[in-house]
Each structure stands twice: as C-alpha cells, then as structure tokens.
Coordinates of C-alpha atoms in Angstrom, one line a residue:
M297 CA -17.4 57.2 17.9
E298 CA -16.5 60.5 19.6
R299 CA -16.0 60.5 23.3
A300 CA -16.2 63.3 25.9
D301 CA -13.8 62.9 28.8
I302 CA -16.4 62.4 31.4
L303 CA -14.7 59.8 33.6
V304 CA -12.3 60.5 36.4
G305 CA -9.0 58.6 35.8
R306 CA -9.2 55.4 33.7
K307 CA -7.5 57.2 30.8
T308 CA -5.8 54.0 29.6
E309 CA -8.9 52.0 29.8
Q310 CA -10.9 54.6 27.8
E311 CA -8.3 54.7 25.1
H312 CA -8.4 50.9 25.0
L313 CA -12.2 50.9 24.6
Q314 CA -11.9 53.5 21.9
L315 CA -9.6 51.3 19.9
I316 CA -12.0 48.4 20.3
I317 CA -14.8 50.6 18.8
E318 CA -12.6 51.5 15.9
S319 CA -11.6 47.9 15.2
K320 CA -12.6 46.4 11.9
E321 CA -13.3 42.9 13.3
A322 CA -15.5 41.2 15.9
E323 CA -14.3 41.9 19.5
F324 CA -14.9 39.7 22.6
V325 CA -13.9 41.9 25.5
V326 CA -13.5 40.9 29.1
V327 CA -13.6 43.7 31.8
Y328 CA -12.7 42.4 35.2
G329 CA -11.5 43.4 38.6
R330 CA -12.5 43.3 42.2
R331 CA -15.9 44.3 43.6
R332 CA -16.5 48.1 44.0
V333 CA -13.7 49.1 41.6
G334 CA -16.0 50.6 39.0
K335 CA -16.2 48.1 36.1
T336 CA -19.8 48.7 35.3
F337 CA -19.5 52.4 35.8
L338 CA -16.6 52.5 33.2
V339 CA -18.5 50.6 30.6
N340 CA -21.9 52.4 31.1
N341 CA -20.3 55.8 31.0
F342 CA -18.1 55.1 28.0
F343 CA -21.0 53.9 26.0
H344 CA -23.6 56.3 27.5
D345 CA -25.8 53.2 28.2
Q346 CA -26.4 53.0 24.5
Y347 CA -26.5 49.2 23.9
D348 CA -28.0 47.0 21.4
F349 CA -28.5 44.4 24.1
K350 CA -27.6 44.5 27.8
L351 CA -28.1 41.9 30.5
T352 CA -27.2 41.9 34.1
G353 CA -27.1 38.6 36.0
I354 CA -29.1 38.3 39.2
A355 CA -27.3 37.3 42.4
K356 CA -28.2 34.0 44.0
K357 CA -31.0 33.1 41.6
D358 CA -31.5 29.8 39.7
K359 CA -31.3 29.1 36.0
K360 CA -35.1 29.7 35.6
A361 CA -34.9 33.2 37.0
Q362 CA -31.8 34.0 35.0
L363 CA -33.5 32.9 31.7
S364 CA -36.6 34.9 32.6
N365 CA -34.4 37.9 33.1
F366 CA -32.7 37.2 29.7
A367 CA -36.2 37.2 28.0
E368 CA -37.1 40.5 29.6
A369 CA -33.9 42.0 28.2
L370 CA -34.6 40.6 24.8
N371 CA -38.0 42.2 24.8
R372 CA -36.5 45.5 26.1
Y373 CA -34.1 45.7 23.2
G374 CA -36.1 43.9 20.5
N375 CA -37.8 46.9 18.8
G376 CA -41.3 45.5 19.4
A377 CA -40.5 41.9 18.7
K378 CA -41.9 39.5 21.3
Y379 CA -39.6 36.9 22.9
T380 CA -40.8 34.1 25.2
K381 CA -38.6 32.7 28.0
P382 CA -35.9 30.4 26.5
R383 CA -35.6 26.9 28.0
T384 CA -31.8 26.7 27.7
W385 CA -28.9 29.0 27.3
Y386 CA -28.3 27.7 23.8
E387 CA -31.8 28.8 22.9
A388 CA -31.2 32.1 24.7
F389 CA -28.2 33.0 22.7
E390 CA -29.9 31.9 19.5
M391 CA -32.6 34.4 20.3
L392 CA -30.0 37.1 20.9
R393 CA -28.5 36.2 17.5
R394 CA -31.9 36.7 15.8
L395 CA -32.4 40.0 17.7
L396 CA -29.1 41.4 16.4
E397 CA -29.6 40.2 12.9
A398 CA -33.0 42.0 12.8
K399 CA -31.4 45.4 13.8
K400 CA -30.4 47.9 11.2
K401 CA -27.8 50.4 12.1
E402 CA -24.4 51.9 11.1
G403 CA -21.4 51.4 13.3
K404 CA -20.8 48.8 16.0
F405 CA -23.4 46.6 17.7
I406 CA -22.6 46.7 21.4
V407 CA -23.7 43.7 23.5
F408 CA -22.9 44.0 27.3
I409 CA -23.4 41.1 29.7
D410 CA -22.7 42.3 33.2
E411 CA -22.3 40.1 36.3
L412 CA -21.8 37.1 34.0
P413 CA -20.7 34.8 36.8
W414 CA -24.2 35.1 38.4
L415 CA -25.7 33.5 35.3
D416 CA -23.6 30.4 35.7
T417 CA -25.8 28.4 38.0
R418 CA -25.2 24.7 38.6
G419 CA -25.7 22.6 35.5
S420 CA -26.7 25.6 33.4
N421 CA -24.3 25.0 30.5
L422 CA -24.0 28.8 30.2
V423 CA -20.3 28.8 29.2
S424 CA -20.6 26.1 26.5
A425 CA -23.7 28.0 25.1
L426 CA -21.7 31.3 25.1
E427 CA -18.8 29.4 23.4
H428 CA -21.1 28.2 20.7
F429 CA -22.7 31.6 20.2
W430 CA -19.3 33.2 19.7
N431 CA -17.7 30.5 17.6
D432 CA -20.7 29.7 15.4
W433 CA -21.8 33.3 14.6
A434 CA -20.5 36.3 16.6
A435 CA -16.9 35.9 15.8
T436 CA -17.7 36.4 12.1
Q437 CA -19.6 39.7 12.6
H438 CA -17.0 42.4 12.1
D439 CA -19.4 45.1 13.5
L440 CA -20.1 43.3 16.8
V441 CA -18.5 44.1 20.2
L442 CA -19.4 41.6 22.9
I443 CA -18.4 42.8 26.4
V444 CA -18.6 40.5 29.5
C445 CA -18.0 41.8 32.9
G446 CA -17.9 40.5 36.5
S447 CA -16.2 40.8 39.8
A448 CA -15.4 37.1 40.0
T449 CA -11.9 37.6 38.6
S450 CA -10.2 34.3 38.7
W451 CA -13.3 32.4 37.6
M452 CA -13.3 34.1 34.3
M453 CA -9.6 33.8 33.9
R454 CA -9.3 30.1 34.7
N455 CA -12.3 28.8 32.7
I456 CA -12.6 30.8 29.4
V457 CA -9.1 31.5 28.4
N458 CA -6.7 29.0 30.2
N459 CA -8.7 26.1 31.5
K460 CA -7.5 22.9 30.0
A461 CA -10.8 21.0 30.4
G462 CA -13.3 22.9 28.3
L463 CA -14.8 26.1 28.7
H464 CA -15.8 26.2 38.3
K465 CA -18.3 28.2 40.3
R466 CA -19.2 31.7 41.0
A467 CA -16.5 33.4 43.0
T468 CA -13.8 35.9 42.4
S469 CA -12.4 32.9 40.7
W470 CA -15.1 33.0 38.0
I471 CA -13.6 35.5 35.6
T472 CA -10.1 34.0 35.9
N473 CA -11.4 30.4 35.6
K474 CA -13.9 30.6 32.9
I475 CA -13.0 33.5 30.7
L476 CA -9.3 34.2 30.8
K477 CA -7.7 30.8 31.2
N478 CA -10.0 28.3 29.5
R479 CA -8.4 26.1 26.8
G480 CA -11.7 24.8 25.4
G481 CA -13.8 26.5 22.7
L482 CA -13.2 30.0 24.0
H483 CA -9.4 29.6 24.4
N484 CA -7.8 32.5 22.5
R485 CA -11.3 33.7 21.5
V486 CA -11.2 36.6 23.9
T487 CA -9.8 39.4 21.8
Q488 CA -9.4 42.1 24.4
K489 CA -8.9 42.1 28.2
I490 CA -9.3 45.2 30.5
Y491 CA -8.3 44.7 34.1
L492 CA -9.5 47.5 36.3
H493 CA -7.1 48.2 39.2
P494 CA -8.0 50.3 42.1
F495 CA -7.0 54.0 41.8
C496 CA -3.4 55.0 42.4
L497 CA -2.8 58.1 44.6
A498 CA -3.0 60.5 41.7
E499 CA -6.3 59.1 40.7
V500 CA -7.6 59.1 44.2
K501 CA -6.7 62.8 44.4
E502 CA -8.4 63.5 41.0
Y503 CA -11.5 61.7 42.1
L504 CA -11.8 63.6 45.4
I505 CA -11.3 66.9 43.7
S506 CA -14.1 66.0 41.2
R507 CA -16.4 65.6 44.2
D508 CA -15.2 68.9 45.8
I509 CA -13.6 67.1 48.7
L510 CA -10.4 68.9 49.6
L511 CA -7.7 66.9 51.4
D512 CA -4.0 67.6 51.4
D513 CA -1.6 64.9 50.1
R514 CA -0.9 63.4 53.5
E515 CA -4.6 63.0 54.2
I516 CA -5.1 61.5 50.8
A517 CA -2.2 59.1 51.5
E518 CA -3.8 58.0 54.8
C519 CA -7.1 57.6 53.0
Y520 CA -5.4 55.3 50.6
M521 CA -3.7 53.4 53.5
I522 CA -7.2 52.7 55.0
M523 CA -9.3 51.8 52.0
G524 CA -7.0 51.5 49.0
G525 CA -8.0 53.2 45.7
V526 CA -11.5 51.7 45.6
P527 CA -13.9 54.3 44.1
F528 CA -17.0 53.1 45.9
Y529 CA -15.3 53.5 49.3
L530 CA -14.0 56.9 48.4
K531 CA -17.5 57.9 47.4
H532 CA -18.6 57.8 51.0
L533 CA -16.2 60.6 52.1
R534 CA -18.3 63.7 53.0
R535 CA -17.5 67.3 52.2
G536 CA -16.8 69.5 55.1
R537 CA -15.7 66.7 57.4
S538 CA -12.2 65.8 58.5
L539 CA -10.8 62.5 57.3
A540 CA -11.0 61.1 60.8
Q541 CA -14.6 62.1 61.1
C542 CA -15.4 60.4 57.8
I543 CA -13.6 57.2 58.8
D544 CA -15.6 57.0 62.0
E545 CA -18.8 57.5 60.1
M546 CA -18.0 54.9 57.5
F547 CA -16.4 52.1 59.6
F548 CA -16.8 52.6 63.3
T549 CA -20.2 54.1 63.8
D550 CA -23.0 51.6 64.5
K551 CA -24.8 51.0 61.1
G552 CA -22.2 53.2 59.4
S553 CA -22.2 53.5 55.6
L554 CA -19.6 50.8 55.2
D555 CA -20.4 48.7 58.3
G556 CA -20.1 45.1 57.3
E557 CA -18.3 45.8 54.0
F558 CA -15.5 43.4 54.7
E559 CA -17.7 40.4 55.0
A560 CA -19.8 41.5 52.0
L561 CA -16.7 41.9 49.9
Y562 CA -15.3 38.4 50.5
A563 CA -18.7 36.8 50.3
S564 CA -19.4 38.4 46.9
L565 CA -16.0 37.4 45.5
F566 CA -15.5 33.9 46.8
E567 CA -17.7 31.0 47.2
K568 CA -17.2 29.5 50.7
S569 CA -15.2 32.6 51.7
D570 CA -14.2 31.4 55.2
A571 CA -11.0 29.8 53.9
Y572 CA -10.1 33.0 52.1
I573 CA -10.7 35.1 55.2
K574 CA -8.6 32.8 57.3
V575 CA -5.7 33.2 54.9
V576 CA -5.7 37.0 54.8
E577 CA -6.2 37.1 58.6
A578 CA -3.1 35.0 59.1
L579 CA -1.2 37.2 56.7
S580 CA -2.3 40.4 58.5
T581 CA -0.2 39.3 61.5
K582 CA 3.1 39.1 59.7
N583 CA 4.1 42.2 57.7
K584 CA 6.7 40.5 55.5
G585 CA 4.4 37.6 54.8
L586 CA 4.2 33.9 55.5
S587 CA 5.2 30.8 53.6
R588 CA 2.6 28.3 52.4
E589 CA 3.5 26.0 55.3
E590 CA 3.2 28.8 57.8
I591 CA -0.2 29.8 56.4
L592 CA -1.4 26.2 56.7
K593 CA -0.2 26.0 60.3
A594 CA -1.9 29.3 61.2
T595 CA -5.2 28.6 59.5
K596 CA -5.4 24.8 60.1
L597 CA -6.6 24.5 56.5
I598 CA -5.9 21.3 54.5
D599 CA -2.9 21.3 52.1
N600 CA -4.7 20.3 48.9
G601 CA -5.7 21.7 45.5
H602 CA -8.5 23.9 47.0
F603 CA -5.9 25.6 49.2
S604 CA -3.8 26.3 46.2
K605 CA -6.9 27.7 44.5
V606 CA -7.6 30.0 47.5
L607 CA -4.1 31.4 47.3
K608 CA -4.3 31.9 43.5
D609 CA -7.7 33.6 43.7
L610 CA -6.4 36.0 46.3
I611 CA -3.4 36.9 44.1
D612 CA -5.6 37.3 41.0
C613 CA -7.7 39.8 43.0
E614 CA -4.7 41.7 44.3
F615 CA -5.4 41.0 47.9
I616 CA -2.0 39.2 48.4
R617 CA 1.1 38.8 46.4
S618 CA 3.5 35.9 46.1
Y619 CA 7.2 36.7 46.0
K620 CA 10.6 35.2 46.7
G621 CA 13.1 37.0 48.9
Y622 CA 16.2 38.4 47.1
G623 CA 18.7 35.7 46.4
N624 CA 16.2 32.9 47.2
T625 CA 16.9 30.1 44.7
T626 CA 14.5 27.6 46.3
K627 CA 10.9 27.0 45.3
V628 CA 9.8 28.3 48.8
G629 CA 8.3 31.8 48.5
L630 CA 6.3 34.1 50.7
F631 CA 2.7 35.3 50.5
Q632 CA 2.1 38.9 51.6
L633 CA -1.0 40.8 52.3
I634 CA -1.1 44.0 50.1
D635 CA -4.7 45.1 50.2
P636 CA -4.9 48.2 52.5
F637 CA -8.6 47.7 53.4
T638 CA -8.1 44.1 54.4
F639 CA -5.1 45.1 56.6
F640 CA -7.0 48.0 58.2
H641 CA -10.0 45.7 58.9
F642 CA -7.9 43.2 60.9
K643 CA -5.9 45.9 62.7
F644 CA -8.8 48.0 63.8
I645 CA -12.4 47.3 62.6
K646 CA -12.5 43.6 63.7
K647 CA -10.7 44.3 67.0
H648 CA -12.7 47.4 68.0
G649 CA -16.0 47.0 66.3
T650 CA -18.6 49.8 66.1
S651 CA -20.1 52.2 68.6
D652 CA -21.5 55.6 68.9
S653 CA -18.1 57.0 70.1
P654 CA -15.6 58.6 67.7
F655 CA -13.1 55.8 67.8
W656 CA -10.8 56.8 64.9
Q657 CA -10.6 60.4 66.0
F658 CA -9.3 59.3 69.4
Q659 CA -6.5 57.2 67.7
M660 CA -4.7 60.2 66.2
G661 CA -1.2 60.4 67.6
T662 CA -1.4 57.2 69.6
H663 CA 1.3 54.6 69.4
L664 CA -1.2 52.2 67.8
H665 CA -2.0 54.6 65.1
D666 CA 1.6 55.5 64.4
T667 CA 2.7 51.8 64.2
W668 CA -0.1 51.1 61.8
K669 CA 0.9 54.1 59.6
G670 CA 4.4 52.9 59.4
F671 CA 3.5 49.5 57.9
A672 CA 0.6 50.9 55.8
F673 CA 3.0 53.4 54.3
E674 CA 5.3 50.5 53.3
Q675 CA 2.3 48.9 51.6
L676 CA 1.6 52.2 49.8
C677 CA 5.2 52.4 48.6
L678 CA 5.1 48.7 47.4
N679 CA 1.8 49.4 45.5
H680 CA 3.4 52.5 43.9
H681 CA 6.7 51.0 42.9
R682 CA 6.1 52.0 39.3
Q683 CA 5.9 55.7 40.4
I684 CA 9.1 55.2 42.4
E685 CA 10.8 53.8 39.3
K686 CA 9.5 56.7 37.2
Y687 CA 11.0 59.2 39.7
L688 CA 14.3 57.4 39.7
G689 CA 14.3 57.5 35.9
I690 CA 14.5 53.7 35.6
N691 CA 11.0 53.0 34.3
G692 CA 12.4 52.3 30.9
I693 CA 14.6 49.4 32.0
V694 CA 13.9 45.9 33.3
T695 CA 13.4 45.8 37.1
N696 CA 12.4 43.2 39.7
V697 CA 10.9 43.9 43.1
F698 CA 12.0 42.0 46.2
S699 CA 12.1 41.9 49.9
W700 CA 15.0 40.4 51.9
T701 CA 15.7 39.0 55.3
S702 CA 19.1 37.8 56.4
P703 CA 19.6 34.1 56.8
S704 CA 18.8 32.6 60.2
D705 CA 22.5 31.7 60.8
A706 CA 23.8 35.1 59.8
D707 CA 25.9 36.9 62.4
T708 CA 24.1 40.2 61.7
K709 CA 20.4 40.2 61.4
A710 CA 18.8 42.5 58.9
Q711 CA 15.6 43.1 57.0
I712 CA 14.8 45.2 53.9
D713 CA 11.2 45.5 52.9
L714 CA 11.6 46.9 49.4
I715 CA 14.4 46.2 47.0
I716 CA 14.4 47.0 43.3
K717 CA 17.0 45.1 41.2
R718 CA 17.8 46.8 38.0
S719 CA 19.1 45.5 34.7
D720 CA 21.8 48.2 34.7
K721 CA 23.4 46.3 37.6
V722 CA 22.3 48.7 40.3
V723 CA 20.3 47.5 43.3
N724 CA 18.1 50.0 45.2
L725 CA 17.5 49.4 48.9
F726 CA 14.6 51.4 50.3
E727 CA 14.1 52.9 53.7
M728 CA 10.5 53.9 54.1
K729 CA 9.7 56.4 56.9
Y730 CA 6.3 58.0 57.4
Y731 CA 6.6 61.2 59.4
D732 CA 4.3 64.1 60.0
G733 CA 7.3 66.5 59.5
I734 CA 10.7 66.4 58.0
Y735 CA 12.7 63.3 58.8
Q736 CA 16.0 63.9 60.6
M737 CA 18.7 61.3 60.5
K738 CA 20.6 60.5 63.7
R739 CA 23.9 58.7 63.9
K740 CA 22.3 55.4 64.9
D741 CA 20.0 55.6 61.8
K742 CA 23.0 56.1 59.5
E743 CA 24.8 53.2 61.1
D744 CA 21.7 51.0 60.8
I745 CA 21.5 51.7 57.1
E746 CA 25.2 51.0 56.6
R747 CA 24.9 47.7 58.6
R748 CA 22.0 46.5 56.5
V749 CA 23.7 47.4 53.2
F750 CA 26.9 45.5 54.4
S751 CA 24.8 42.5 55.5
F752 CA 22.9 42.5 52.2
R753 CA 26.0 42.7 50.0
N754 CA 27.8 39.9 51.9
A755 CA 24.9 37.6 52.0
N756 CA 24.1 37.9 48.3
A757 CA 27.6 38.5 47.0
V758 CA 26.5 41.7 45.3
R759 CA 29.3 43.2 43.2
G760 CA 27.5 46.1 41.6
A761 CA 26.4 49.4 43.1
I762 CA 23.9 49.4 46.0
H763 CA 22.0 52.7 46.3
P764 CA 20.1 53.3 49.6
I765 CA 16.9 55.3 48.8
L766 CA 14.7 57.1 51.4
V767 CA 11.0 57.3 50.8
T768 CA 9.4 59.6 53.3
S769 CA 6.3 61.8 53.6
V770 CA 7.7 65.3 53.7
G771 CA 11.5 65.3 53.2
L772 CA 14.9 64.8 54.8
K773 CA 16.8 67.4 56.8
Q774 CA 20.3 67.7 55.6
N775 CA 23.0 67.0 58.2
E776 CA 26.2 65.0 58.6
Y777 CA 24.3 61.7 58.4
S778 CA 21.8 62.3 55.6
G779 CA 24.4 61.6 52.8
V780 CA 23.9 57.9 53.3
F781 CA 21.0 58.1 50.9
Q782 CA 21.5 58.4 47.1
S783 CA 18.0 59.8 46.5
I784 CA 15.1 61.2 48.5
I785 CA 11.6 60.4 47.4
T786 CA 8.7 62.3 49.0
L787 CA 5.0 61.6 49.1
K788 CA 4.3 64.2 46.4
D789 CA 6.6 62.1 44.0
L790 CA 4.2 59.2 44.5
F791 CA 1.3 61.3 43.2
E792 CA 2.3 60.5 39.6
T793 CA 0.2 58.5 37.2
R794 CA 1.2 55.0 36.4

C-alpha cells in the first residue's frame, strides 16, 4: 500500500502503520493517547477513510443505542446485505465476521473501531465479546487488521493487556485498563501499540507552518508552554494575529474558542473527574511536586485503591510524572505536574476567568508573566530531555532523569530541577533560564552554581565528573563568569525531532 506523506509530523507512527499493512499475519492494533491529540485524524488520513468496516462509539449512550449504531455501520459496509440490530455484542461481532467473510478483495481488510470505551456500557459484555471475536476467528485471518482507538488511555491498558481478572469503566483509564494490561483472553493478543504523544517543539513548528501561521521560535516555545503540543488547540491559532491576541481569543474572551476546554478535557477522560482535578490543582501549587501524603493532605481525598488509580491514570495520560529525587533510596517519591495546559489553566484561566478585555496581552512583561515563563520553560526542558540528550551527544547511552533537593538537615540548602545521570559516569546538572535576550552571568550567579554543585556532590558522594549545563532561550554572553558551564543549549537546539 503506497502512502503519500500528507500528515504533519507523526513520521514514526506512519512508518509503524505501514509495517502493519505489510505484515503477513493478523494484526490487533491499539492507537491511544489523550483527547485532542489526533488519533482518529492519523488513522483516517493514513487509510484515506477506506475501511472494510468502521464504527465510532457514541458518547453517553446505552447498550441499545450502541448496538443500533453497530447495525447501521454493518449496513453501510455490507455491500447491499441487510443486517438487523444485534441483541448482544457476541451477536454483533458474529455479524461482523459474516460481513468480512462475504467480502472479496486483494490486500488487507481494515476494521476500525473508534471511541471503543464509549461502547462499554454497564453490563454490556463488550470486552468479552471482542475477546471471543479475536480469539475464535480474527486472529487466524492473515489479511485482517483490527484497529481500536480511544482517548481513555489507562482503561484500555489495564483491562485488555495487563488486567489479571479477565478482559473498569469508561475514563482515560479505559484503554490502559481494558486493552493494554488485561491478562484474560486478550492478554498478549494485542500485536501492535501506537501511543500518540502531543507534538514536540519541532512538530508544533511544522504544523503551524503547514497552516501558514508564522511565529518565531520564542513565540512557538511560549505557545507550547501554554497549551503543550496538542494539535486541536494549535488549530485555533489565527493567521495575522499575534500570539497574545490568539491566546486572549481562545481562553480569556467570553465564549472564546476554547472556553471551558479544561473541564471538558478531564470530564471526557476520567469518570468522576473531580478527584483527578483536585490532584492536578494541588500539584500546580508546587513546582517540584508533592509526595503521595502531601497530595492526600492538600486534596482531603481518601488513601485507598481509587486514589492510587487516579494517580496512575494521570501518569498514563502524561499529565503528571512520578519520580524519585536523586539519591533517594526510599519508596517515597514525588508526583509532578508536567502538562503545560493544566498548569496554565490553574495559574491564569481559573484565577482570572473570561471577559471582553484583552487579559493576556496586558500580562506581557509583568512579574506574573515572567514568573510563569520561568517555570513553564523548565517544564518545556523536562518534556524535551531527549532533544537535550541528542544535543549533548549522549542519546546513545543509558540515562536517567532526576530532580534533587538538599536534605532538610543540610547546612547548605540547594535545589536542582533537572539532572541527567549518564552511564558513562558523568552527571549533568541543568540551569534553565528563559530570557528575552542573551543571558549574562554575574558573580553571584557563578557562585550559586558552584554552591549547588558542591552541595550536590557532598550530599550524594558523587565521585565522577559533574557538568553544569545552561539551557536558555537565546544564548550566553561570554565573560569571566560564564566558564562555569560546560555546555550551552539554546532554544533552537530544542527544535529537534525526537
């Protein structure tokens, strides 16, 4: 199957799909990722909407409505055959089997079930029916590709590939729960997994250029720091407007194009989303993150299995990360908010709301805006640590990413927000500075770097080399203090593909 390169970015994913088409055996493919990231767009454009059967689940409808929708899809793709509404999902998939067996064609049969989590209504037995369909027939059809897709990431992971009980409810947890982690009949039946990440900086730039939206690298970086690399959000940027004007129109104008998106995002991903929102709101108040106990204290949630599930779901959807500080040998770790849009929501949108006044344009150059940019740039660097490693020439060796805070009883207090520990015995400590111009070191800046390196080395008994690295927006002016850094990484270096 020949493909024209019609998609922006997603090169790796397109190559993966091409290999699936060329496979000589049946393929069960899971495409998953957060809402608005472009999963359906990728699949539809790759296959040019040429399917042998396609079904899209209907949000918030019961089993009866879902099965009626299934029957309509059967009749749409049935080449004139008439199908009545199935009574059960077992019957529905048996009808799909008969439809496919009746088709005559060369090449692969492509079956695409989109928004699969929405089909899984209470007591529907959808997953067990899908399990039976695959195990009893589809897995033996070397010319069949079954693609399932949905935004409920952790649902599909926990219940179809790794769940120990069999093949949980619609939520971002759906894909994780029911597809990727189930240990029942579909355990190890999924043959291919494609996780769609938000765009990186290079892909954001490519996407904007494809839409004839011209922003310089710093504006693109600030765009990423506000909404991450989510294509649907980027789509709302308007040609001929400044970035600040666009942000006002999208988020701060009454009835703006993305007014209410935060609530819609979490409601669509997580059933009973209140607990999830409480967790990310608590994390938005502490840049380096909070421990499990600190989150419980801040949110007043109950420490139980559901709370553990909330944390796991947020990690699976890349809203937060779990990490241990450098040198932490205990089981106690930290959870840190890493989703730019969520952080921006709590720092600005929730606090200031919407109006007819250009709020964001008035923030340019204020202390509030500069403080936000400083931490948002640190988030950007963390989310682009692969690009940093590539620039340093260490992308071919084993690395681990950490943060570190000096012990509470230490004589010298210090904090380092990004550390890369390398298997070649070198530790990189990063100083991240977002400046509109060239960063100029002062004596006190050099002394602060040296103090933190000294404190870090002593606290962790580091014997190998420690390389301080500066990541900044434009560059570093060379003077008597700038030699403290072993390498200088600028914003343009982060505009590399993964």
